[in-house]
């Protein structure tokens, strides 16, 4: 077994880990990024990859706004194409209760300083997006939201990290953390021991596997989201679509393919991991996506389907992530529990985690993202929005 030390080991090569590894390496830290399967093998590949501020929890909004500002310059900074486009986000209302929900959202978020339009009628919606059906009664529209190519973005961060000296260990699984006297000493993979004083758990739904031997956990539920991707279509849809109750979302990719998602449903607990993690959607969830999408976007019904898959969310009781030191273990940090909206904020999450590792104060209020807050959380909230 080989031994080569690092200043920091980042565990997980999704958007969170890749962006963290990049931010740390860029600032001169000696980084090893360990990914069990391949870059973007899990949520960061399964995702819809919306980059939105609208509909964010007030605690997360400052991160989302900073992320949107950062995404605009990432192609230049990372010297690679992320596929980022600022093409807006439209959240649809399909009945009168949803009209009220969207109206409230626009008011609340406007008060928080986000520029968000309320499209108050079917005509106003269809004037902007003629492909939408008359079943849409109203919508919010946030022009500064958008999306990116998820796999390209994760690769862009990882390659840029490597250019700054980070070492990427792909296809290598972290199997344990060595802790002595309350201090992290090393990270163990199946192939090696990496002596280190710092590690960041950015392992998505598998984060608790690494915390369990330390008798720690972030309370997570793992609902499943079904994703359909069509063959390329002529330009049809401008913004990313969402709906008031989060039971579907979708967007047209730069390639012309529609990529559409269900709401969060029950997962039967079956995931195959060879050669890459795969969760199979149920026929019922696929049928629901088709029905719900075609209800608002009739052209979807006749589109040829290219691919179907399912993804898991790492849903915390308050639907906010943990971005914090791990209590009781000096040098160990956790970035997990993104609850269906961790892609868009990834570039900022990376900066936050690299800053925590360096021991610097953050520009953001990180109190809502504390590891130990669930000890005090009274009620569990459901997933309200994703996409
Ligand atoms: C269908 C779907 C739609 C979504 N839509 C949006 C959206 O529109 N906008 C948005 O912002 N967010 C969205 N999300 C959420 C977003 O994709 C995730 O929050 C984000 O990608 C999480 O990134 P991550 O890097 O934290 O986790 P992941 O991408 O899951 O990465 C974790 C990585 O850790 C690796 N790993 C795990 N255990 C180990 C180990 N022991 N050793 C080494 N490596 C390990 C895994 O292989 C994996 O690659 C969506 C999610 C899904 C599933």
Coordinates of C-alpha atoms and ligand atoms in Angstrom, one line a residue:
X1 CA 0.0 0.0 0.0
X2 CA 1.5 3.4 -1.1
X3 CA 1.6 6.4 1.2
X4 CA 1.8 10.0 -0.2
X5 CA 0.6 12.8 2.0
X6 CA -1.6 15.8 1.1
X7 CA -2.7 19.1 2.8
X8 CA -6.3 18.3 2.1
X9 CA -8.1 15.3 0.7
X10 CA -11.5 16.0 -1.0
X11 CA -13.7 12.9 -1.1
X12 CA -16.1 12.9 -4.0
X13 CA -15.8 14.1 -7.6
X14 CA -19.2 15.8 -8.1
X15 CA -19.6 19.5 -8.5
X16 CA -19.0 20.1 -4.8
X17 CA -15.8 18.1 -4.5
X18 CA -14.4 19.3 -7.9
X19 CA -15.1 22.9 -7.1
X20 CA -13.6 22.6 -3.6
X21 CA -10.5 20.9 -5.0
X22 CA -10.1 23.6 -7.5
X23 CA -10.6 26.5 -5.0
X24 CA -8.0 24.9 -2.7
X25 CA -5.5 24.1 -5.3
X26 CA -5.8 27.5 -7.0
X27 CA -4.8 29.0 -3.6
X28 CA -1.7 26.9 -3.3
X29 CA -3.0 24.0 -1.2
X30 CA -1.7 20.5 -1.9
X31 CA -4.9 18.7 -2.8
X32 CA -5.9 15.1 -3.5
X33 CA -9.4 14.6 -5.0
X34 CA -10.6 11.0 -4.6
X35 CA -13.6 9.8 -6.7
X36 CA -15.0 6.3 -6.2
X37 CA -16.4 5.9 -9.8
X38 CA -15.7 8.7 -12.2
X39 CA -16.2 12.5 -12.2
X40 CA -19.9 13.4 -12.1
X41 CA -20.9 9.8 -11.7
X42 CA -23.8 10.5 -9.3
X43 CA -26.1 13.5 -8.6
X44 CA -23.8 15.9 -10.6
X45 CA -24.3 13.7 -13.7
X46 CA -28.0 12.8 -13.0
X47 CA -29.0 16.4 -12.5
X48 CA -31.2 18.8 -14.4
X49 CA -28.4 21.3 -13.8
X50 CA -30.5 24.4 -13.4
X51 CA -28.6 27.4 -12.0
X52 CA -31.2 29.4 -10.2
X53 CA -31.7 31.9 -7.5
X54 CA -35.5 32.1 -7.8
X55 CA -37.3 29.9 -5.3
X56 CA -34.3 29.6 -3.0
X57 CA -34.6 29.6 0.7
X58 CA -33.6 33.0 2.1
X59 CA -30.5 31.4 3.8
X60 CA -29.3 30.0 0.5
X61 CA -30.2 33.0 -1.7
X62 CA -26.9 34.9 -1.1
X63 CA -25.0 31.8 -2.1
X64 CA -27.1 31.4 -5.2
X65 CA -26.7 35.0 -6.2
X66 CA -23.0 34.9 -5.8
X67 CA -22.9 31.6 -7.8
X68 CA -24.8 33.2 -10.7
X69 CA -22.2 36.0 -10.7
X70 CA -19.4 33.5 -10.7
X71 CA -20.8 31.1 -13.4
X72 CA -20.6 34.0 -15.9
X73 CA -16.8 34.0 -15.7
X74 CA -16.1 30.3 -15.2
X75 CA -15.3 29.4 -18.8
X76 CA -12.5 31.9 -18.8
X77 CA -11.3 31.1 -15.3
X78 CA -11.4 27.3 -15.8
X79 CA -10.3 27.5 -19.4
X80 CA -13.0 25.1 -20.5
X81 CA -16.6 25.2 -21.6
X82 CA -19.2 24.7 -18.8
X83 CA -22.2 25.2 -21.1
X84 CA -23.4 27.9 -18.8
X85 CA -26.3 29.9 -20.2
X86 CA -28.3 32.7 -18.6
X87 CA -31.6 31.9 -20.2
X88 CA -34.0 32.4 -17.3
X89 CA -36.2 30.3 -15.1
X90 CA -39.9 30.3 -15.4
X91 CA -42.0 28.8 -12.6
X92 CA -45.5 27.8 -13.8
X93 CA -48.9 27.9 -12.1
X94 CA -51.4 25.4 -13.3
X95 CA -54.3 26.1 -11.0
X96 CA -55.5 29.0 -8.8
X97 CA -53.7 27.8 -5.7
X98 CA -50.4 27.7 -7.7
X99 CA -51.1 31.2 -9.0
X100 CA -51.3 32.4 -5.4
X101 CA -48.1 30.4 -4.5
X102 CA -46.2 32.0 -7.4
X103 CA -47.5 35.5 -6.6
X104 CA -46.3 35.1 -3.0
X105 CA -42.9 33.8 -4.2
X106 CA -42.5 36.8 -6.5
X107 CA -43.4 39.2 -3.6
X108 CA -41.2 37.6 -1.1
X109 CA -38.2 37.2 -3.3
X110 CA -38.6 40.7 -4.6
X111 CA -38.4 42.0 -1.0
X112 CA -35.1 40.1 -0.7
X113 CA -33.8 42.0 -3.7
X114 CA -34.1 39.4 -6.5
X115 CA -35.4 40.7 -9.8
X116 CA -38.4 38.5 -10.6
X117 CA -41.3 39.2 -12.9
X118 CA -44.9 38.0 -12.3
X119 CA -46.5 37.0 -15.6
X120 CA -50.1 37.2 -14.5
X121 CA -52.0 35.6 -17.3
X122 CA -51.8 32.8 -19.9
X123 CA -51.3 35.4 -22.6
X124 CA -48.4 37.0 -20.8
X125 CA -46.8 33.6 -20.3
X126 CA -47.4 32.5 -24.0
X127 CA -46.1 35.8 -25.3
X128 CA -42.8 35.0 -23.8
X129 CA -42.9 31.2 -24.4
X130 CA -45.3 30.4 -27.2
X131 CA -44.8 26.6 -26.9
X132 CA -46.4 26.5 -23.5
X133 CA -50.0 25.4 -23.3
X134 CA -53.1 27.3 -22.3
X135 CA -53.1 25.2 -19.1
X136 CA -50.5 27.5 -17.7
X137 CA -52.3 30.3 -15.9
X138 CA -49.4 32.5 -14.7
X139 CA -45.7 32.2 -14.0
X140 CA -42.7 33.8 -12.4
X141 CA -39.8 34.7 -14.6
X142 CA -36.2 35.3 -13.4
X143 CA -34.1 36.4 -16.3
X144 CA -30.8 36.0 -14.5
X145 CA -31.3 32.3 -13.8
X146 CA -30.1 29.6 -16.3
X147 CA -28.4 26.3 -16.5
X148 CA -25.1 24.6 -17.4
X149 CA -23.8 21.3 -18.8
X150 CA -23.3 19.3 -15.6
X151 CA -20.6 16.8 -16.7
X152 CA -18.6 19.5 -18.6
X153 CA -18.7 21.7 -15.6
X154 CA -17.5 19.1 -13.1
X155 CA -14.7 18.1 -15.6
X156 CA -13.8 21.8 -16.1
X157 CA -13.3 22.2 -12.3
X158 CA -11.4 19.0 -11.9
X159 CA -9.0 19.7 -14.8
X160 CA -8.4 23.2 -13.6
X161 CA -7.7 21.8 -10.2
X162 CA -5.2 19.5 -11.8
X163 CA -3.5 22.3 -13.6
X164 CA -3.0 23.9 -10.2
X165 CA -1.3 20.8 -9.0
X166 CA -4.2 18.8 -7.5
X167 CA -4.0 15.0 -7.9
X168 CA -7.1 13.2 -9.0
X169 CA -7.6 9.6 -8.0
X170 CA -10.5 8.3 -10.1
X171 CA -12.0 4.9 -9.6
X172 CA -10.7 4.8 -6.0
X173 CA -13.0 4.5 -3.0
X174 CA -12.3 6.1 0.4
X175 CA -13.0 3.3 2.9
X176 CA -12.1 5.1 6.1
X177 CA -10.9 8.1 8.0
X178 CA -8.2 7.7 10.6
X179 CA -8.8 9.9 13.7
X180 CA -6.7 10.0 16.8
X181 CA -7.2 12.2 19.8
X182 CA -10.0 14.1 18.1
X183 CA -7.8 15.0 15.1
X184 CA -7.9 13.6 11.5
X185 CA -4.6 11.8 10.7
X186 CA -5.2 10.1 7.4
X187 CA -7.7 9.1 4.7
X188 CA -7.7 5.4 3.6
X189 CA -8.7 4.3 0.2
X190 CA -8.9 0.8 -1.2
X191 CA -5.4 1.3 -2.7
X192 CA -3.5 3.6 -0.3
X193 CA -3.2 5.5 2.9
X194 CA -3.1 9.3 2.5
X195 CA -1.7 11.0 5.6
X196 CA -3.4 14.4 5.9
X197 CA -4.6 17.0 8.4
X198 CA -7.7 18.0 6.4
X199 CA -10.5 16.2 4.5
X200 CA -13.7 17.4 3.0
X201 CA -16.6 14.9 2.7
X202 CA -18.3 15.8 -0.6
X203 CA -19.7 12.3 -1.2
X204 CA -23.3 13.1 -1.8
X205 CA -25.7 10.3 -0.7
X206 CA -22.7 8.2 0.5
X207 CA -21.5 10.9 2.9
X208 CA -22.9 9.1 6.0
X209 CA -21.0 5.9 5.2
X210 CA -17.8 7.8 6.2
X211 CA -19.3 9.5 9.2
X212 CA -20.9 6.4 10.7
X213 CA -17.7 4.9 12.2
X214 CA -17.3 8.2 14.0
X215 CA -20.9 7.8 15.3
X216 CA -22.0 10.8 13.4
X217 CA -24.6 11.4 10.7
X218 CA -26.4 14.0 8.8
X219 CA -30.1 13.1 8.8
X220 CA -30.8 12.4 5.1
X221 CA -33.7 11.0 3.2
X222 CA -33.0 9.8 -0.3
X223 CA -36.0 10.3 -2.6
X224 CA -35.7 9.4 -6.3
X225 CA -36.2 11.8 -9.3
X226 CA -36.8 10.4 -12.8
X227 CA -35.2 12.1 -15.7
X228 CA -36.0 11.8 -19.4
X229 CA -33.9 13.2 -22.3
X230 CA -35.3 13.6 -25.8
X231 CA -33.5 13.5 -29.1
X232 CA -32.5 17.0 -30.3
X233 CA -35.5 19.2 -31.2
X234 CA -35.6 22.6 -33.0
X235 CA -35.6 25.6 -30.6
X236 CA -38.7 25.2 -28.5
X237 CA -38.2 26.4 -25.0
X238 CA -36.1 29.4 -23.7
X239 CA -35.9 29.2 -19.9
X240 CA -35.6 26.4 -17.4
X241 CA -39.1 25.4 -16.4
X242 CA -40.3 24.6 -12.9
X243 CA -43.7 24.5 -11.3
X244 CA -45.1 25.8 -8.0
X245 CA -45.2 22.4 -6.3
X246 CA -42.0 20.9 -7.7
X247 CA -43.6 17.9 -9.3
X248 CA -41.7 18.4 -12.6
X249 CA -39.0 20.6 -14.2
X250 CA -37.3 20.8 -17.5
X251 CA -35.1 22.6 -19.9
X252 CA -33.9 22.5 -23.5
X253 CA -30.2 21.8 -23.5
X254 CA -27.8 23.6 -25.9
X255 CA -27.8 20.5 -28.0
X256 CA -31.6 20.8 -28.5
X257 CA -32.5 17.9 -26.3
X258 CA -35.2 18.4 -23.7
X259 CA -34.1 17.2 -20.3
X260 CA -37.0 16.9 -18.0
X261 CA -37.5 15.6 -14.4
X262 CA -40.2 14.3 -12.1
X263 CA -40.8 15.5 -8.6
X264 CA -39.3 13.6 -5.7
X265 CA -40.8 10.1 -5.2
X266 CA -40.0 7.1 -3.2
X267 CA -36.9 5.1 -3.9
X268 CA -37.1 1.3 -3.6
X269 CA -33.5 1.2 -2.3
X270 CA -31.9 -0.6 -5.3
X271 CA -28.8 0.9 -6.9
X272 CA -26.3 -1.0 -9.0
X273 CA -22.8 0.4 -8.8
X274 CA -20.9 -1.5 -11.6
X275 CA -19.5 0.0 -13.7
X276 CA -21.2 3.3 -12.5
X277 CA -24.0 4.0 -10.1
X278 CA -27.4 3.4 -11.6
X279 CA -30.9 3.8 -10.2
X280 CA -33.7 2.5 -12.4
X281 CA -36.8 4.6 -12.6
X282 CA -40.2 3.0 -12.3
X283 CA -42.6 2.8 -15.3
X284 CA -45.1 4.8 -13.3
X285 CA -42.7 7.7 -12.7
X286 CA -41.8 7.8 -16.4
X287 CA -45.5 7.9 -17.3
X288 CA -46.0 10.8 -14.8
X289 CA -43.2 12.8 -16.3
X290 CA -44.7 12.4 -19.7
X291 CA -48.2 13.4 -18.6
X292 CA -47.1 16.4 -16.5
X293 CA -44.7 17.8 -19.1
X294 CA -47.1 17.3 -22.0
X295 CA -49.8 19.1 -20.0
X296 CA -47.7 22.3 -20.1
X297 CA -45.6 21.7 -23.2
X298 CA -47.6 19.7 -25.7
X299 CA -44.7 19.2 -28.1
X300 CA -43.1 16.9 -25.5
X301 CA -45.6 14.2 -26.2
X302 CA -44.3 13.4 -29.7
X303 CA -40.6 13.9 -29.0
X304 CA -38.4 10.8 -29.4
X305 CA -36.8 9.7 -26.2
X306 CA -33.0 9.3 -26.1
X307 CA -32.4 8.3 -22.5
X308 CA -34.1 7.7 -19.3
X309 CA -32.5 7.5 -15.8
X310 CA -33.2 8.2 -12.2
X311 CA -31.2 10.1 -9.6
X312 CA -31.2 10.3 -5.8
X313 CA -31.4 13.5 -3.7
X314 CA -29.7 13.9 -0.4
X315 CA -32.6 15.6 1.4
X316 CA -32.1 17.0 4.9
X317 CA -35.0 17.8 7.3
X318 CA -34.9 21.5 6.5
X319 CA -33.9 21.0 2.8
X320 CA -30.6 23.0 3.3
X321 CA -27.1 21.6 3.1
X322 CA -24.5 21.1 5.7
X323 CA -21.4 23.2 5.1
X324 CA -19.4 23.0 8.2
X325 CA -16.6 21.4 10.3
X326 CA -17.5 18.0 11.6
X327 CA -18.0 18.4 15.3
X328 CA -15.4 16.6 17.5
X329 CA -13.0 15.8 14.6
X330 CA -10.4 18.5 14.0
X331 CA -9.6 18.8 10.3
X332 CA -12.7 17.1 9.0
X333 CA -15.4 19.0 7.0
X334 CA -18.7 18.1 5.4
X335 CA -20.5 19.5 2.4
X336 CA -23.6 17.3 1.9
X337 CA -27.3 17.3 2.0
X338 CA -27.9 19.6 -0.9
X339 CA -31.5 18.5 -1.1
X340 CA -32.0 18.7 -4.8
X341 CA -30.3 22.1 -5.5
X342 CA -26.6 21.8 -5.0
X343 CA -25.5 22.1 -8.6
X344 CA -26.2 25.8 -9.2
X345 CA -24.4 26.9 -6.0
X346 CA -21.5 24.4 -6.5
X347 CA -18.9 27.1 -7.6
X348 CA -19.6 29.0 -4.4
X349 CA -19.8 25.9 -2.2
X350 CA -16.3 25.1 -3.4
X351 CA -15.0 28.5 -2.3
X352 CA -16.8 28.2 1.1
X353 CA -15.3 24.8 1.8
X354 CA -11.8 25.8 0.7
X355 CA -12.1 28.8 3.0
X356 CA -13.3 26.6 6.0
X357 CA -10.3 24.4 5.5
X358 CA -7.9 27.4 5.5
X359 CA -9.7 28.5 8.7
X360 CA -10.8 31.8 7.3
X361 CA -14.0 33.6 8.2
X362 CA -16.6 33.3 5.4
X363 CA -18.3 36.2 3.6
X364 CA -21.5 34.3 4.0
X365 CA -23.6 33.6 7.1
X366 CA -23.0 29.9 7.5
X367 CA -25.1 29.4 10.6
X368 CA -28.1 27.9 8.7
X369 CA -25.7 25.2 7.3
X370 CA -24.3 24.0 10.6
X371 CA -23.7 20.3 11.1
X372 CA -25.3 20.1 14.5
X373 CA -28.5 22.1 13.8
X374 CA -30.7 19.1 13.4
X375 CA -30.4 18.4 17.1
X376 CA -32.6 21.5 17.4
X377 CA -34.9 21.1 14.3
X378 CA -38.4 20.5 15.5
X379 CA -40.3 19.8 12.3
X380 CA -39.3 18.3 9.0
X381 CA -40.1 20.2 5.8
X382 CA -40.7 18.6 2.5
X383 CA -38.9 19.3 -0.7
X384 CA -40.5 22.5 -2.1
X385 CA -38.5 23.2 -5.2
X386 CA -35.8 21.7 -7.3
X387 CA -34.5 22.6 -10.7
Ligands
LIG1 C1 -32.6 14.5 -11.0 C2 -31.9 15.6 -10.3 C3 -32.2 16.9 -10.7 C4 -31.5 18.0 -10.0 N1 -31.7 19.2 -10.5 C5 -31.0 20.2 -10.0 C6 -31.0 21.5 -10.5 O1 -31.7 21.8 -11.5 N2 -30.3 22.5 -10.0 C7 -29.5 22.3 -8.9 O2 -28.8 23.2 -8.4 N3 -29.4 21.0 -8.4 C8 -30.1 20.0 -8.9 N4 -30.0 18.8 -8.4 C9 -29.2 18.5 -7.2 C10 -27.7 18.6 -7.6 O3 -27.5 17.8 -8.8 C11 -26.9 18.0 -6.4 O4 -27.2 18.7 -5.3 C12 -25.4 18.2 -6.7 O5 -25.0 17.6 -8.0 C13 -24.6 17.4 -5.6 O6 -23.3 17.4 -5.9 P1 -22.3 16.7 -5.0 O7 -20.9 16.9 -5.6 O8 -22.5 17.2 -3.6 O9 -22.7 15.2 -4.9 P2 -22.5 14.1 -6.1 O10 -22.6 14.7 -7.4 O11 -23.4 13.0 -5.8 O12 -21.0 13.6 -5.9 C14 -20.6 12.8 -4.9 C15 -19.5 12.0 -5.4 O13 -18.8 11.3 -4.3 C16 -18.4 10.1 -4.8 N5 -18.2 9.2 -3.6 C17 -19.1 8.8 -2.8 N6 -18.6 8.0 -1.8 C18 -17.3 8.0 -2.1 C19 -16.2 7.4 -1.4 N7 -16.3 6.6 -0.3 N8 -14.9 7.6 -1.9 C20 -14.7 8.3 -3.1 N9 -15.8 8.9 -3.7 C21 -17.0 8.8 -3.2 C22 -19.5 9.6 -5.7 O14 -19.1 8.6 -6.6 C23 -19.9 10.9 -6.4 O15 -19.3 11.1 -7.6 C24 -30.7 17.7 -9.0 C25 -30.4 16.4 -8.6 C26 -31.0 15.3 -9.2 C27 -30.7 13.9 -8.8

